PDB file of C-alpha atoms in Angstrom:
ATOM      1  CA  UNK A  37       0.055  -0.072  -0.015  1.00  0.00           C
ATOM      2  CA  UNK A  38       1.388   3.229  -0.543  1.00  0.00           C
ATOM      3  CA  UNK A  39       2.068   5.038   2.131  1.00  0.00           C
ATOM      4  CA  UNK A  40       3.819   8.732   3.228  1.00  0.00           C
ATOM      5  CA  UNK A  41       5.307   8.730   7.314  1.00  0.00           C
ATOM      6  CA  UNK A  42       6.631  12.229   8.249  1.00  0.00           C
ATOM      7  CA  UNK A  43       9.024  12.824  11.740  1.00  0.00           C
ATOM      8  CA  UNK A  44       9.648  14.075  13.896  1.00  0.00           C
ATOM      9  CA  UNK A  45       5.390  15.061  14.704  1.00  0.00           C
ATOM     10  CA  UNK A  46       6.969  18.529  16.642  1.00  0.00           C
ATOM     11  CA  UNK A  47      10.516  20.238  16.762  1.00  0.00           C
ATOM     12  CA  UNK A  48      11.148  23.045  18.824  1.00  0.00           C
ATOM     13  CA  UNK A  49      14.594  24.795  17.910  1.00  0.00           C
ATOM     14  CA  UNK A  50      16.414  27.390  18.862  1.00  0.00           C
ATOM     15  CA  UNK A  51      17.032  30.348  16.324  1.00  0.00           C
ATOM     16  CA  UNK A  52      20.016  29.378  14.409  1.00  0.00           C
ATOM     17  CA  UNK A  53      19.440  25.699  15.117  1.00  0.00           C
ATOM     18  CA  UNK A  54      20.215  23.596  12.086  1.00  0.00           C
ATOM     19  CA  UNK A  55      18.055  20.350  11.942  1.00  0.00           C
ATOM     20  CA  UNK A  56      16.228  18.000   9.272  1.00  0.00           C
ATOM     21  CA  UNK A  57      12.288  16.651   9.010  1.00  0.00           C
ATOM     22  CA  UNK A  58      12.010  13.276   7.396  1.00  0.00           C
ATOM     23  CA  UNK A  59       9.450  11.943   4.825  1.00  0.00           C
ATOM     24  CA  UNK A  60       9.763   8.130   4.046  1.00  0.00           C
ATOM     25  CA  UNK A  61       7.266   6.508   1.802  1.00  0.00           C
ATOM     26  CA  UNK A  62       6.329   3.498   0.118  1.00  0.00           C
ATOM     27  CA  UNK A  63       5.476   4.356  -3.614  1.00  0.00           C
ATOM     28  CA  UNK A  64       4.889   1.675  -6.639  1.00  0.00           C
ATOM     29  CA  UNK A  65       6.529   4.152  -9.051  1.00  0.00           C
ATOM     30  CA  UNK A  66       7.335   7.287  -7.834  1.00  0.00           C
ATOM     31  CA  UNK A  67       6.469  10.211 -10.000  1.00  0.00           C
ATOM     32  CA  UNK A  68       7.681  13.081  -7.826  1.00  0.00           C
ATOM     33  CA  UNK A  69       7.524  14.542  -4.063  1.00  0.00           C
ATOM     34  CA  UNK A  70       6.751  17.921  -3.329  1.00  0.00           C
ATOM     35  CA  UNK A  71       7.101  19.693   0.025  1.00  0.00           C
ATOM     36  CA  UNK A  72       4.830  22.490   1.113  1.00  0.00           C
ATOM     37  CA  UNK A  73       4.516  24.819   4.444  1.00  0.00           C
ATOM     38  CA  UNK A  74       1.520  25.540   6.329  1.00  0.00           C
ATOM     39  CA  UNK A  75       0.869  28.300   8.792  1.00  0.00           C
ATOM     40  CA  UNK A  76      -2.028  27.737  11.568  1.00  0.00           C
ATOM     41  CA  UNK A  77      -5.466  28.655   9.488  1.00  0.00           C
ATOM     42  CA  UNK A  78      -4.017  29.179   6.292  1.00  0.00           C
ATOM     43  CA  UNK A  79      -3.451  26.796   2.971  1.00  0.00           C
ATOM     44  CA  UNK A  80      -0.790  24.840   2.548  1.00  0.00           C
ATOM     45  CA  UNK A  81       2.225  26.864   0.205  1.00  0.00           C
ATOM     46  CA  UNK A  82       4.125  24.872  -2.275  1.00  0.00           C
ATOM     47  CA  UNK A  83       7.743  24.535  -1.675  1.00  0.00           C
ATOM     48  CA  UNK A  84       9.842  22.277  -3.477  1.00  0.00           C
ATOM     49  CA  UNK A  85       9.132  19.542  -6.332  1.00  0.00           C
ATOM     50  CA  UNK A  86      11.370  16.658  -6.512  1.00  0.00           C
ATOM     51  CA  UNK A  87      11.579  14.272  -9.242  1.00  0.00           C
ATOM     52  CA  UNK A  88      14.569  11.891  -9.246  1.00  0.00           C
ATOM     53  CA  UNK A  89      17.131  10.140  -6.294  1.00  0.00           C
ATOM     54  CA  UNK A  90      20.165  12.533  -5.613  1.00  0.00           C
ATOM     55  CA  UNK A  91      18.067  15.457  -6.256  1.00  0.00           C
ATOM     56  CA  UNK A  92      18.242  18.505  -4.455  1.00  0.00           C
ATOM     57  CA  UNK A  93      16.358  21.953  -4.130  1.00  0.00           C
ATOM     58  CA  UNK A  94      17.453  24.938  -2.213  1.00  0.00           C
ATOM     59  CA  UNK A  95      15.273  28.275  -0.983  1.00  0.00           C
ATOM     60  CA  UNK A  96      16.599  30.564   1.517  1.00  0.00           C
ATOM     61  CA  UNK A  97      17.507  28.441   4.774  1.00  0.00           C
ATOM     62  CA  UNK A  98      15.324  25.026   3.305  1.00  0.00           C
ATOM     63  CA  UNK A  99      17.032  22.619   1.177  1.00  0.00           C
ATOM     64  CA  UNK A 100      15.064  19.319   0.081  1.00  0.00           C
ATOM     65  CA  UNK A 101      16.467  16.649  -0.733  1.00  0.00           C
ATOM     66  CA  UNK A 102      15.057  13.145  -2.246  1.00  0.00           C
ATOM     67  CA  UNK A 103      16.398   9.485  -2.144  1.00  0.00           C
ATOM     68  CA  UNK A 104      15.129   6.551  -3.134  1.00  0.00           C
ATOM     69  CA  UNK A 105      13.048   5.622   0.028  1.00  0.00           C
ATOM     70  CA  UNK A 106      12.938   9.502   2.069  1.00  0.00           C
ATOM     71  CA  UNK A 107      12.695  12.823   1.456  1.00  0.00           C
ATOM     72  CA  UNK A 108      14.815  15.385   3.772  1.00  0.00           C
ATOM     73  CA  UNK A 109      14.184  19.008   4.064  1.00  0.00           C
ATOM     74  CA  UNK A 110      17.110  20.854   6.179  1.00  0.00           C
ATOM     75  CA  UNK A 111      16.615  23.333   7.360  1.00  0.00           C
ATOM     76  CA  UNK A 112      20.085  25.701   8.385  1.00  0.00           C
ATOM     77  CA  UNK A 113      20.291  28.943  10.838  1.00  0.00           C
ATOM     78  CA  UNK A 114      16.424  28.623  11.100  1.00  0.00           C
ATOM     79  CA  UNK A 115      14.627  32.030  12.312  1.00  0.00           C
ATOM     80  CA  UNK A 116      10.922  32.617  14.142  1.00  0.00           C
ATOM     81  CA  UNK A 117       9.225  32.656  11.196  1.00  0.00           C
ATOM     82  CA  UNK A 118      10.140  29.764   9.836  1.00  0.00           C
ATOM     83  CA  UNK A 119       7.747  28.311  12.511  1.00  0.00           C
ATOM     84  CA  UNK A 120       5.064  26.391  10.350  1.00  0.00           C
ATOM     85  CA  UNK A 121       4.059  22.918   9.630  1.00  0.00           C
ATOM     86  CA  UNK A 122       5.585  21.504   6.868  1.00  0.00           C
ATOM     87  CA  UNK A 123       3.986  18.353   4.879  1.00  0.00           C
ATOM     88  CA  UNK A 124       5.087  16.223   2.329  1.00  0.00           C
ATOM     89  CA  UNK A 125       3.099  14.714  -0.483  1.00  0.00           C
ATOM     90  CA  UNK A 126       3.229  11.822  -3.530  1.00  0.00           C
ATOM     91  CA  UNK A 127       1.202  11.644  -6.245  1.00  0.00           C
ATOM     92  CA  UNK A 128      -0.463   8.733  -6.869  1.00  0.00           C
ATOM     93  CA  UNK A 129      -1.632   7.857 -10.732  1.00  0.00           C
ATOM     94  CA  UNK A 130      -4.226   5.033 -11.068  1.00  0.00           C
ATOM     95  CA  UNK A 131      -6.439   4.374 -14.455  1.00  0.00           C
ATOM     96  CA  UNK A 132      -8.178   7.603 -15.170  1.00  0.00           C
ATOM     97  CA  UNK A 133      -7.737   9.059 -12.164  1.00  0.00           C
ATOM     98  CA  UNK A 134      -4.843  10.485  -9.526  1.00  0.00           C
ATOM     99  CA  UNK A 135      -4.420  12.587  -5.851  1.00  0.00           C
ATOM    100  CA  UNK A 136      -1.978  13.363  -3.750  1.00  0.00           C
ATOM    101  CA  UNK A 137      -1.234  11.937  -0.595  1.00  0.00           C
ATOM    102  CA  UNK A 138      -0.020  13.814   2.145  1.00  0.00           C
ATOM    103  CA  UNK A 139       1.905  13.002   5.403  1.00  0.00           C
ATOM    104  CA  UNK A 140       0.603  14.263   8.669  1.00  0.00           C
ATOM    105  CA  UNK A 141       3.369  16.560   8.651  1.00  0.00           C
ATOM    106  CA  UNK A 142       6.079  18.008  11.212  1.00  0.00           C
ATOM    107  CA  UNK A 143       4.852  20.812  13.578  1.00  0.00           C
ATOM    108  CA  UNK A 144       8.133  23.163  13.311  1.00  0.00           C
ATOM    109  CA  UNK A 145       8.767  25.821  16.046  1.00  0.00           C
ATOM    110  CA  UNK A 146      11.506  28.393  16.016  1.00  0.00           C
ATOM    111  CA  UNK A 147      12.118  30.194  19.489  1.00  0.00           C
ATOM    112  CA  UNK A 148      14.255  33.133  19.331  1.00  0.00           C
TER     113      UNK A 148
ATOM    114  CA  UNK B  40      -5.160  38.373  -6.696  1.00  0.00           C
ATOM    115  CA  UNK B  41      -3.647  34.989  -5.305  1.00  0.00           C
ATOM    116  CA  UNK B  42      -4.020  32.067  -7.983  1.00  0.00           C
ATOM    117  CA  UNK B  43      -6.345  30.280  -5.894  1.00  0.00           C
ATOM    118  CA  UNK B  44      -8.986  31.828  -4.055  1.00  0.00           C
ATOM    119  CA  UNK B  45     -11.683  30.238  -1.425  1.00  0.00           C
ATOM    120  CA  UNK B  46     -14.986  31.958   0.042  1.00  0.00           C
ATOM    121  CA  UNK B  47     -16.057  32.427   2.306  1.00  0.00           C
ATOM    122  CA  UNK B  48     -12.815  32.625   4.804  1.00  0.00           C
ATOM    123  CA  UNK B  49     -15.193  31.733   7.727  1.00  0.00           C
ATOM    124  CA  UNK B  50     -18.822  29.856   8.221  1.00  0.00           C
ATOM    125  CA  UNK B  51     -20.940  28.977  11.453  1.00  0.00           C
ATOM    126  CA  UNK B  52     -23.572  26.512  10.054  1.00  0.00           C
ATOM    127  CA  UNK B  53     -26.874  24.866  12.010  1.00  0.00           C
ATOM    128  CA  UNK B  54     -27.137  21.116  11.361  1.00  0.00           C
ATOM    129  CA  UNK B  55     -30.099  22.166   9.177  1.00  0.00           C
ATOM    130  CA  UNK B  56     -28.901  24.904   6.923  1.00  0.00           C
ATOM    131  CA  UNK B  57     -27.716  24.504   3.320  1.00  0.00           C
ATOM    132  CA  UNK B  58     -24.235  26.462   2.187  1.00  0.00           C
ATOM    133  CA  UNK B  59     -22.167  26.425  -0.354  1.00  0.00           C
ATOM    134  CA  UNK B  60     -18.308  27.242  -0.114  1.00  0.00           C
ATOM    135  CA  UNK B  61     -16.662  28.377  -3.695  1.00  0.00           C
ATOM    136  CA  UNK B  62     -13.542  28.124  -5.011  1.00  0.00           C
ATOM    137  CA  UNK B  63     -12.095  30.017  -8.468  1.00  0.00           C
ATOM    138  CA  UNK B  64      -8.663  29.334  -9.641  1.00  0.00           C
ATOM    139  CA  UNK B  65      -6.770  31.742 -12.211  1.00  0.00           C
ATOM    140  CA  UNK B  66      -4.265  29.724 -12.976  1.00  0.00           C
ATOM    141  CA  UNK B  67      -5.150  27.813 -16.157  1.00  0.00           C
ATOM    142  CA  UNK B  68      -5.705  24.378 -14.445  1.00  0.00           C
ATOM    143  CA  UNK B  69      -7.504  21.609 -15.441  1.00  0.00           C
ATOM    144  CA  UNK B  70      -7.747  19.701 -12.010  1.00  0.00           C
ATOM    145  CA  UNK B  71      -9.186  21.039  -9.087  1.00  0.00           C
ATOM    146  CA  UNK B  72      -9.350  19.032  -5.378  1.00  0.00           C
ATOM    147  CA  UNK B  73     -11.335  19.428  -2.258  1.00  0.00           C
ATOM    148  CA  UNK B  74      -9.409  18.656   1.140  1.00  0.00           C
ATOM    149  CA  UNK B  75     -10.953  18.124   4.501  1.00  0.00           C
ATOM    150  CA  UNK B  76      -8.320  19.299   7.432  1.00  0.00           C
ATOM    151  CA  UNK B  77      -9.432  18.310  11.125  1.00  0.00           C
ATOM    152  CA  UNK B  78      -7.108  19.524  13.933  1.00  0.00           C
ATOM    153  CA  UNK B  79      -4.117  17.341  14.408  1.00  0.00           C
ATOM    154  CA  UNK B  80      -5.131  15.012  11.082  1.00  0.00           C
ATOM    155  CA  UNK B  81      -3.482  14.751   7.409  1.00  0.00           C
ATOM    156  CA  UNK B  82      -4.947  16.175   5.132  1.00  0.00           C
ATOM    157  CA  UNK B  83      -7.969  14.415   3.495  1.00  0.00           C
ATOM    158  CA  UNK B  84      -8.861  14.132  -0.066  1.00  0.00           C
ATOM    159  CA  UNK B  85     -12.621  14.687  -1.053  1.00  0.00           C
ATOM    160  CA  UNK B  86     -12.720  14.944  -4.241  1.00  0.00           C
ATOM    161  CA  UNK B  87     -11.120  15.077  -7.613  1.00  0.00           C
ATOM    162  CA  UNK B  88     -11.985  16.916 -11.032  1.00  0.00           C
ATOM    163  CA  UNK B  89     -10.125  16.774 -13.958  1.00  0.00           C
ATOM    164  CA  UNK B  90     -11.312  18.653 -17.165  1.00  0.00           C
ATOM    165  CA  UNK B  91     -14.640  19.165 -14.789  1.00  0.00           C
ATOM    166  CA  UNK B  92     -15.313  15.563 -14.841  1.00  0.00           C
ATOM    167  CA  UNK B  93     -15.263  13.787 -11.224  1.00  0.00           C
ATOM    168  CA  UNK B  94     -12.431  11.159 -10.847  1.00  0.00           C
ATOM    169  CA  UNK B  95     -12.689  10.591  -7.347  1.00  0.00           C
ATOM    170  CA  UNK B  96     -15.012  10.437  -4.449  1.00  0.00           C
ATOM    171  CA  UNK B  97     -13.060   9.291  -1.451  1.00  0.00           C
ATOM    172  CA  UNK B  98     -16.192   7.976   0.194  1.00  0.00           C
ATOM    173  CA  UNK B  99     -17.726  10.867   1.312  1.00  0.00           C
ATOM    174  CA  UNK B 100     -20.887  11.159   2.852  1.00  0.00           C
ATOM    175  CA  UNK B 101     -23.726  12.439   0.763  1.00  0.00           C
ATOM    176  CA  UNK B 102     -23.945  15.569   2.636  1.00  0.00           C
ATOM    177  CA  UNK B 103     -20.903  17.160   0.960  1.00  0.00           C
ATOM    178  CA  UNK B 104     -22.119  17.765  -2.749  1.00  0.00           C
ATOM    179  CA  UNK B 105     -19.392  18.980  -5.404  1.00  0.00           C
ATOM    180  CA  UNK B 106     -19.894  21.066  -8.552  1.00  0.00           C
ATOM    181  CA  UNK B 107     -17.817  21.862 -11.197  1.00  0.00           C
ATOM    182  CA  UNK B 108     -19.200  24.051 -13.421  1.00  0.00           C
ATOM    183  CA  UNK B 109     -16.010  24.617 -15.603  1.00  0.00           C
ATOM    184  CA  UNK B 110     -12.378  23.946 -15.052  1.00  0.00           C
ATOM    185  CA  UNK B 111     -12.159  27.076 -13.382  1.00  0.00           C
ATOM    186  CA  UNK B 112     -14.852  27.021 -10.623  1.00  0.00           C
ATOM    187  CA  UNK B 113     -15.364  24.600  -7.761  1.00  0.00           C
ATOM    188  CA  UNK B 114     -18.262  24.542  -5.468  1.00  0.00           C
ATOM    189  CA  UNK B 115     -18.790  22.276  -2.318  1.00  0.00           C
ATOM    190  CA  UNK B 116     -22.368  22.605  -1.233  1.00  0.00           C
ATOM    191  CA  UNK B 117     -22.987  21.708   2.268  1.00  0.00           C
ATOM    192  CA  UNK B 118     -26.540  20.529   4.343  1.00  0.00           C
ATOM    193  CA  UNK B 119     -27.613  18.663   6.863  1.00  0.00           C
ATOM    194  CA  UNK B 120     -23.888  18.718   8.239  1.00  0.00           C
ATOM    195  CA  UNK B 121     -23.008  17.228  11.695  1.00  0.00           C
ATOM    196  CA  UNK B 122     -20.660  19.075  14.276  1.00  0.00           C
ATOM    197  CA  UNK B 123     -17.632  16.410  13.332  1.00  0.00           C
ATOM    198  CA  UNK B 124     -17.897  18.201   9.768  1.00  0.00           C
ATOM    199  CA  UNK B 125     -16.886  21.079  11.755  1.00  0.00           C
ATOM    200  CA  UNK B 126     -12.570  21.555   9.326  1.00  0.00           C
ATOM    201  CA  UNK B 127     -11.293  23.670   7.407  1.00  0.00           C
ATOM    202  CA  UNK B 128     -12.114  23.057   3.742  1.00  0.00           C
ATOM    203  CA  UNK B 129      -9.490  23.241   1.177  1.00  0.00           C
ATOM    204  CA  UNK B 130      -9.335  23.664  -2.404  1.00  0.00           C
ATOM    205  CA  UNK B 131      -6.527  22.971  -4.686  1.00  0.00           C
ATOM    206  CA  UNK B 132      -5.527  23.062  -8.236  1.00  0.00           C
ATOM    207  CA  UNK B 133      -2.701  21.750 -10.142  1.00  0.00           C
ATOM    208  CA  UNK B 134      -1.946  21.416 -13.904  1.00  0.00           C
ATOM    209  CA  UNK B 135      -2.876  17.668 -14.315  1.00  0.00           C
ATOM    210  CA  UNK B 136      -3.844  15.142 -12.462  1.00  0.00           C
ATOM    211  CA  UNK B 137      -1.836  14.804  -9.225  1.00  0.00           C
ATOM    212  CA  UNK B 138       1.684  14.100 -10.722  1.00  0.00           C
ATOM    213  CA  UNK B 139       2.511  18.529 -10.757  1.00  0.00           C
ATOM    214  CA  UNK B 140       2.737  20.195  -7.817  1.00  0.00           C
ATOM    215  CA  UNK B 141      -0.983  21.834  -6.514  1.00  0.00           C
ATOM    216  CA  UNK B 142      -1.819  25.085  -5.513  1.00  0.00           C
ATOM    217  CA  UNK B 143      -3.822  25.978  -2.500  1.00  0.00           C
ATOM    218  CA  UNK B 144      -6.307  28.432  -1.625  1.00  0.00           C
ATOM    219  CA  UNK B 145      -6.608  29.811   2.223  1.00  0.00           C
ATOM    220  CA  UNK B 146      -9.224  27.458   3.422  1.00  0.00           C
ATOM    221  CA  UNK B 147     -12.641  27.758   5.097  1.00  0.00           C
ATOM    222  CA  UNK B 148     -13.006  27.560   8.186  1.00  0.00           C
ATOM    223  CA  UNK B 149     -16.076  25.358   8.656  1.00  0.00           C
ATOM    224  CA  UNK B 150     -18.077  25.451  12.251  1.00  0.00           C
ATOM    225  CA  UNK B 151     -20.981  23.566  12.272  1.00  0.00           C
ATOM    226  CA  UNK B 152     -23.196  23.799  15.492  1.00  0.00           C
TER     227      UNK B 152
END
């Protein structure tokens, strides 16, 4: 069964303390992996798309990497404004249809 | 103007009311989605439309009724809801069906009393 699991569920960091978020997946035929950021009460905001193992994408303090089994979102020297829930999602394609499957998210809190 | 716009942003309705949520996308995308997000739970896919045709109904109760009159507009009609239906309802669109990134609206916070 196709599955997406994120860890940890919650992560508390001090400002400037770098860390990584994990997204593990099992899927028959990877067609891409998406990272989103979601602030409370708002819709998810698209961050990155990764399509193949070994691919990396960067945006400001965030870097996303992809292997055959998991993706990491590395946060370098985070600031309080990076506090949000980070979601990963995989597309599932099947006969006549398709959908995005989301992980449960990692709630990141960065304290000054 | 944002790419995906949802109205209203907040809605309080009684269990006997009928209301509708509206979503409009200005991105020229072909696929549109409704998701439900409850507290501390992953996003739950409800419906998928591709070129105005419904391609997915994720076992959603009939008190939720989607409508997609064209590729730019998506509605979710609500009637006789239950308090457990209170959640953030999110609309999204993507260029193609699921293998391109989806862009989300800001959501409608629904409270059923």
